[in-house]
mmCIF file of C-alpha atoms in Angstrom:
data_model
loop_
_atom_site.group_PDB
_atom_site.id
_atom_site.type_symbol
_atom_site.label_atom_id
_atom_site.label_comp_id
_atom_site.label_asym_id
_atom_site.label_seq_id
_atom_site.Cartn_x
_atom_site.Cartn_y
_atom_site.Cartn_z
ATOM 1 C CA GLY Q 1 19.920 46.498 53.537
ATOM 2 C CA ASN Q 2 18.621 46.431 49.996
ATOM 3 C CA SER Q 3 16.314 49.136 48.716
ATOM 4 C CA VAL Q 4 14.903 50.543 45.489
ATOM 5 C CA THR Q 5 13.857 54.143 44.936
ATOM 6 C CA GLN Q 6 11.617 55.071 42.024
ATOM 7 C CA MET Q 7 10.457 58.423 40.816
ATOM 8 C CA GLU Q 8 7.094 59.278 42.231
ATOM 9 C CA GLY Q 9 4.122 59.321 39.965
ATOM 10 C CA PRO Q 10 1.729 59.613 38.543
ATOM 11 C CA VAL Q 11 3.299 60.325 35.192
ATOM 12 C CA THR Q 12 1.050 61.505 32.379
ATOM 13 C CA LEU Q 13 2.331 61.722 28.821
ATOM 14 C CA SER Q 14 0.880 62.185 25.384
ATOM 15 C CA GLU Q 15 1.026 59.354 22.903
ATOM 16 C CA GLU Q 16 4.386 59.117 21.063
ATOM 17 C CA ALA Q 17 6.214 61.028 23.799
ATOM 18 C CA PHE Q 18 9.546 59.872 25.195
ATOM 19 C CA LEU Q 19 9.378 58.099 28.536
ATOM 20 C CA THR Q 20 11.889 57.908 31.356
ATOM 21 C CA ILE Q 21 11.107 56.420 34.749
ATOM 22 C CA ASN Q 22 14.011 56.765 37.145
ATOM 23 C CA CYS Q 23 15.138 53.961 39.419
ATOM 24 C CA THR Q 24 18.103 53.908 41.785
ATOM 25 C CA TYR Q 25 19.084 51.168 44.169
ATOM 26 C CA THR Q 26 21.092 50.347 47.255
ATOM 27 C CA ALA Q 27 22.440 46.837 47.596
ATOM 28 C CA THR Q 28 25.422 44.867 48.751
ATOM 29 C CA GLY Q 29 27.371 43.031 46.108
ATOM 30 C CA TYR Q 30 26.165 42.887 42.523
ATOM 31 C CA PRO Q 31 22.405 42.612 42.336
ATOM 32 C CA SER Q 32 20.256 41.650 39.399
ATOM 33 C CA LEU Q 33 17.772 44.332 38.385
ATOM 34 C CA PHE Q 34 14.264 44.089 36.991
ATOM 35 C CA TRP Q 35 11.360 46.085 35.711
ATOM 36 C CA TYR Q 36 7.886 44.669 36.241
ATOM 37 C CA VAL Q 37 4.676 46.061 34.777
ATOM 38 C CA GLN Q 38 1.159 45.806 36.176
ATOM 39 C CA TYR Q 39 -1.678 46.473 33.768
ATOM 40 C CA PRO Q 40 -5.072 47.444 35.202
ATOM 41 C CA GLY Q 41 -6.730 44.556 37.003
ATOM 42 C CA GLU Q 42 -3.793 42.203 36.566
ATOM 43 C CA GLY Q 43 -0.804 40.884 38.462
ATOM 44 C CA LEU Q 44 2.774 41.930 37.801
ATOM 45 C CA GLN Q 45 4.578 40.758 34.682
ATOM 46 C CA LEU Q 46 8.323 40.750 34.116
ATOM 47 C CA LEU Q 47 9.121 43.429 31.535
ATOM 48 C CA LEU Q 48 12.916 43.221 31.354
ATOM 49 C CA LYS Q 49 15.990 42.386 33.399
ATOM 50 C CA ALA Q 50 19.742 42.864 33.610
ATOM 51 C CA THR Q 51 22.078 40.729 35.646
ATOM 52 C CA LYS Q 52 25.405 42.562 35.493
ATOM 53 C CA ALA Q 53 26.873 46.014 35.067
ATOM 54 C CA ASP Q 54 26.410 47.617 31.609
ATOM 55 C CA ASP Q 55 23.839 45.010 30.600
ATOM 56 C CA LYS Q 56 20.880 46.427 28.722
ATOM 57 C CA GLY Q 57 17.513 44.774 29.172
ATOM 58 C CA SER Q 58 14.903 45.349 26.494
ATOM 59 C CA ASN Q 59 11.376 44.249 25.662
ATOM 60 C CA LYS Q 60 8.346 45.710 23.858
ATOM 61 C CA GLY Q 61 10.303 48.850 22.969
ATOM 62 C CA PHE Q 62 11.337 49.472 26.576
ATOM 63 C CA GLU Q 63 14.999 49.558 27.581
ATOM 64 C CA ALA Q 64 16.979 49.891 30.791
ATOM 65 C CA THR Q 65 20.757 49.848 31.306
ATOM 66 C CA TYR Q 66 22.405 48.594 34.499
ATOM 67 C CA ARG Q 67 24.652 51.461 35.621
ATOM 68 C CA LYS Q 68 26.807 50.369 38.506
ATOM 69 C CA GLU Q 69 28.641 53.701 38.820
ATOM 70 C CA THR Q 70 25.373 55.558 39.426
ATOM 71 C CA THR Q 71 23.488 52.586 40.950
ATOM 72 C CA SER Q 72 20.667 53.200 38.505
ATOM 73 C CA PHE Q 73 18.384 51.253 36.179
ATOM 74 C CA HIS Q 74 16.207 53.846 34.471
ATOM 75 C CA LEU Q 75 13.383 52.663 32.214
ATOM 76 C CA GLU Q 76 13.054 54.334 28.809
ATOM 77 C CA LYS Q 77 10.853 54.109 25.754
ATOM 78 C CA GLY Q 78 11.156 56.249 22.685
ATOM 79 C CA SER Q 79 7.498 56.517 21.735
ATOM 80 C CA VAL Q 80 4.803 55.493 24.193
ATOM 81 C CA GLN Q 81 1.356 54.194 23.316
ATOM 82 C CA VAL Q 82 -1.950 54.299 25.138
ATOM 83 C CA SER Q 83 -1.547 50.569 25.781
ATOM 84 C CA ASP Q 84 1.558 51.310 27.879
ATOM 85 C CA SER Q 85 -0.617 52.819 30.603
ATOM 86 C CA ALA Q 86 0.187 50.752 33.680
ATOM 87 C CA VAL Q 87 2.091 50.756 36.951
ATOM 88 C CA TYR Q 88 5.821 50.075 36.611
ATOM 89 C CA PHE Q 89 7.915 48.568 39.403
ATOM 90 C CA CYS Q 90 11.681 48.503 39.644
ATOM 91 C CA ALA Q 91 13.091 45.601 41.660
ATOM 92 C CA LEU Q 92 16.346 43.953 42.643
ATOM 93 C CA THR Q 93 17.654 40.736 44.056
ATOM 94 C CA PRO Q 94 21.157 40.220 45.399
ATOM 95 C CA ILE Q 95 21.636 36.795 43.782
ATOM 96 C CA SER Q 96 24.060 35.585 46.409
ATOM 97 C CA ASN Q 97 22.211 32.304 46.784
ATOM 98 C CA PHE Q 98 21.069 31.921 43.227
ATOM 99 C CA GLY Q 99 17.483 30.891 42.819
ATOM 100 C CA ASN Q 100 16.389 31.386 46.409
ATOM 101 C CA GLU Q 101 16.497 35.129 46.444
ATOM 102 C CA LYS Q 102 13.753 37.518 47.386
ATOM 103 C CA LEU Q 103 12.897 40.475 45.242
ATOM 104 C CA THR Q 104 12.893 43.944 46.768
ATOM 105 C CA PHE Q 105 10.484 46.284 44.968
ATOM 106 C CA GLY Q 106 10.209 50.001 44.572
ATOM 107 C CA THR Q 107 6.922 51.724 45.320
ATOM 108 C CA GLY Q 108 5.791 51.735 41.696
ATOM 109 C CA THR Q 109 5.166 54.523 39.185
ATOM 110 C CA ARG Q 110 1.749 54.901 37.611
ATOM 111 C CA LEU Q 111 1.973 55.874 33.942
ATOM 112 C CA THR Q 112 -0.991 57.228 31.997
ATOM 113 C CA ILE Q 113 -0.750 57.863 28.268
ATOM 114 C CA ILE Q 114 -3.344 60.147 26.725
ATOM 115 C CA PRO Q 115 -4.211 59.977 23.019
ATOM 116 C CA ASP X 1 0.760 28.758 29.387
ATOM 117 C CA VAL X 2 2.180 28.649 32.872
ATOM 118 C CA LYS X 3 0.094 30.162 35.587
ATOM 119 C CA VAL X 4 -0.217 31.304 39.134
ATOM 120 C CA THR X 5 -3.873 31.244 40.071
ATOM 121 C CA GLN X 6 -5.390 33.024 43.029
ATOM 122 C CA SER X 7 -8.761 31.678 44.024
ATOM 123 C CA SER X 8 -10.648 34.970 44.334
ATOM 124 C CA ARG X 9 -10.334 38.344 42.623
ATOM 125 C CA TYR X 10 -12.442 40.156 45.201
ATOM 126 C CA LEU X 11 -13.311 39.296 48.788
ATOM 127 C CA VAL X 12 -15.266 41.138 51.441
ATOM 128 C CA LYS X 13 -14.918 39.886 55.008
ATOM 129 C CA ARG X 14 -15.962 41.094 58.428
ATOM 130 C CA THR X 15 -13.621 42.163 61.197
ATOM 131 C CA GLY X 16 -12.598 39.178 63.286
ATOM 132 C CA GLU X 17 -13.262 36.564 60.613
ATOM 133 C CA LYS X 18 -10.626 33.984 59.714
ATOM 134 C CA VAL X 19 -9.727 34.459 56.061
ATOM 135 C CA PHE X 20 -8.009 32.064 53.686
ATOM 136 C CA LEU X 21 -6.370 33.251 50.467
ATOM 137 C CA GLU X 22 -5.396 30.439 48.149
ATOM 138 C CA CYS X 23 -2.679 30.355 45.513
ATOM 139 C CA VAL X 24 -1.872 27.524 43.114
ATOM 140 C CA GLN X 25 0.936 27.339 40.550
ATOM 141 C CA ASP X 26 1.333 24.784 37.778
ATOM 142 C CA MET X 27 5.010 25.375 36.988
ATOM 143 C CA ASP X 28 6.574 23.017 39.547
ATOM 144 C CA HIS X 29 8.255 26.033 41.160
ATOM 145 C CA GLU X 30 9.922 25.467 44.495
ATOM 146 C CA ASN X 31 9.552 29.013 45.795
ATOM 147 C CA MET X 32 6.303 30.790 46.583
ATOM 148 C CA PHE X 33 5.637 34.224 48.028
ATOM 149 C CA TRP X 34 2.826 36.353 49.404
ATOM 150 C CA TYR X 35 2.945 40.132 49.042
ATOM 151 C CA ARG X 36 0.514 42.880 49.836
ATOM 152 C CA GLN X 37 0.301 45.925 47.635
ATOM 153 C CA ASP X 38 -0.769 49.297 48.997
ATOM 154 C CA PRO X 39 -0.712 52.721 47.323
ATOM 155 C CA GLY X 40 2.500 54.576 48.036
ATOM 156 C CA LEU X 41 4.068 51.550 49.722
ATOM 157 C CA GLY X 42 4.582 49.267 46.749
ATOM 158 C CA LEU X 43 4.858 45.541 47.390
ATOM 159 C CA ARG X 44 5.727 44.287 50.829
ATOM 160 C CA LEU X 45 6.641 40.678 51.507
ATOM 161 C CA ILE X 46 4.473 38.904 54.063
ATOM 162 C CA TYR X 47 5.712 35.294 53.978
ATOM 163 C CA PHE X 48 7.574 33.016 51.636
ATOM 164 C CA SER X 49 8.311 29.349 51.250
ATOM 165 C CA TYR X 50 11.230 27.564 49.596
ATOM 166 C CA ASP X 51 9.804 24.074 49.921
ATOM 167 C CA VAL X 52 6.834 22.047 51.036
ATOM 168 C CA LYS X 53 6.030 22.486 54.723
ATOM 169 C CA MET X 54 8.580 25.204 55.191
ATOM 170 C CA LYS X 55 7.912 28.920 55.619
ATOM 171 C CA GLU X 56 9.794 32.042 56.497
ATOM 172 C CA LYS X 57 8.637 35.436 57.646
ATOM 173 C CA GLY X 58 8.935 38.351 55.318
ATOM 174 C CA ASP X 59 8.932 42.016 56.235
ATOM 175 C CA ILE X 60 5.370 42.305 57.583
ATOM 176 C CA PRO X 61 4.232 38.898 58.939
ATOM 177 C CA GLU X 62 2.221 40.190 61.893
ATOM 178 C CA GLY X 63 -1.408 39.122 61.753
ATOM 179 C CA TYR X 64 -0.776 36.510 59.042
ATOM 180 C CA SER X 65 0.193 32.882 58.808
ATOM 181 C CA VAL X 66 0.762 30.537 55.867
ATOM 182 C CA SER X 67 0.455 26.901 54.947
ATOM 183 C CA ARG X 68 2.241 24.890 52.287
ATOM 184 C CA GLU X 69 1.189 21.251 52.424
ATOM 185 C CA LYS X 70 1.734 20.636 48.714
ATOM 186 C CA LYS X 71 4.343 22.048 46.364
ATOM 187 C CA GLU X 72 1.811 23.734 44.100
ATOM 188 C CA ARG X 73 -0.317 25.401 46.776
ATOM 189 C CA PHE X 74 0.526 28.229 49.171
ATOM 190 C CA SER X 75 -2.193 29.592 51.417
ATOM 191 C CA LEU X 76 -2.229 32.879 53.292
ATOM 192 C CA ILE X 77 -4.298 32.974 56.467
ATOM 193 C CA LEU X 78 -5.568 36.009 58.293
ATOM 194 C CA GLU X 79 -6.280 34.621 61.737
ATOM 195 C CA SER X 80 -8.600 37.476 62.759
ATOM 196 C CA ALA X 81 -9.135 39.967 59.972
ATOM 197 C CA SER X 82 -8.825 43.647 60.753
ATOM 198 C CA THR X 83 -9.610 46.733 58.695
ATOM 199 C CA ASN X 84 -5.913 47.548 58.306
ATOM 200 C CA GLN X 85 -5.560 44.311 56.355
ATOM 201 C CA THR X 86 -7.716 45.703 53.565
ATOM 202 C CA SER X 87 -5.356 45.498 50.627
ATOM 203 C CA MET X 88 -4.432 43.833 47.347
ATOM 204 C CA TYR X 89 -2.719 40.501 47.958
ATOM 205 C CA LEU X 90 -0.378 39.081 45.347
ATOM 206 C CA CYS X 91 0.997 35.566 45.186
ATOM 207 C CA ALA X 92 4.145 34.752 43.217
ATOM 208 C CA SER X 93 6.351 31.773 42.490
ATOM 209 C CA SER X 94 9.856 31.189 41.156
ATOM 210 C CA LEU X 95 12.318 28.445 40.336
ATOM 211 C CA ALA X 96 14.971 27.562 42.895
ATOM 212 C CA THR X 97 17.497 26.577 40.216
ATOM 213 C CA GLY X 98 18.795 28.629 37.307
ATOM 214 C CA PRO X 99 18.293 30.187 34.870
ATOM 215 C CA TRP X 100 16.369 32.586 36.996
ATOM 216 C CA TYR X 101 13.691 34.643 35.354
ATOM 217 C CA GLY X 102 12.275 36.351 38.369
ATOM 218 C CA TYR X 103 8.814 35.783 39.709
ATOM 219 C CA THR X 104 5.553 34.769 38.080
ATOM 220 C CA PHE X 105 2.646 36.567 39.694
ATOM 221 C CA GLY X 106 -1.008 35.787 40.088
ATOM 222 C CA SER X 107 -3.668 38.372 39.240
ATOM 223 C CA GLY X 108 -4.188 39.335 42.843
ATOM 224 C CA THR X 109 -6.987 39.224 45.414
ATOM 225 C CA ARG X 110 -8.467 42.503 46.529
ATOM 226 C CA LEU X 111 -9.560 42.005 50.111
ATOM 227 C CA THR X 112 -11.836 44.427 51.909
ATOM 228 C CA VAL X 113 -12.362 44.001 55.640
ATOM 229 C CA VAL X 114 -15.418 45.795 56.977
#
């Protein structure tokens, strides 16, 4: 079956530090990969996505590269801000029946940035 | 701005009560989903629907049912609430035809069963 494994949190960093949140996956075929973010008191929002190997998704200074050889999609940001404090979810969908796919989520990583 | 709206942010119900969680989307999306979110377990799919009046079980359907009488509305029903159903419930929707941008989520309903 499909699964997503994220690094366990919580992660606490100082402002302007470099961020990496690891994500690896298991899936049949060639899944599409996503990072969602959940700010306090809110639902999940799509942060970035990649739909094929070597694609790089990026948004709001965050990046993640689809690495098929290592089945990974690690989230990175060069300089984090207090406003980046949130829970981050890695997710995949197999996209075999495009548009009617279910997302499989990781367990989430709570990130706290201290000034 | 497109939205998925969940009717309540916080609910407190008693054990044994029948509970309705409502979700409405204004994006004309075909697909709708109900997840529950628990610490350390992430999001787990309860039920989903690809069209009006159809439904399919997700990974943890026990103790829940759903209703989709109209395209924009997807209701989650707890037939007899129990304390182990205390959780955050998230509704989401998505397009059935491409381009596919993933899910749009509501803000969630935090349900406490006492």
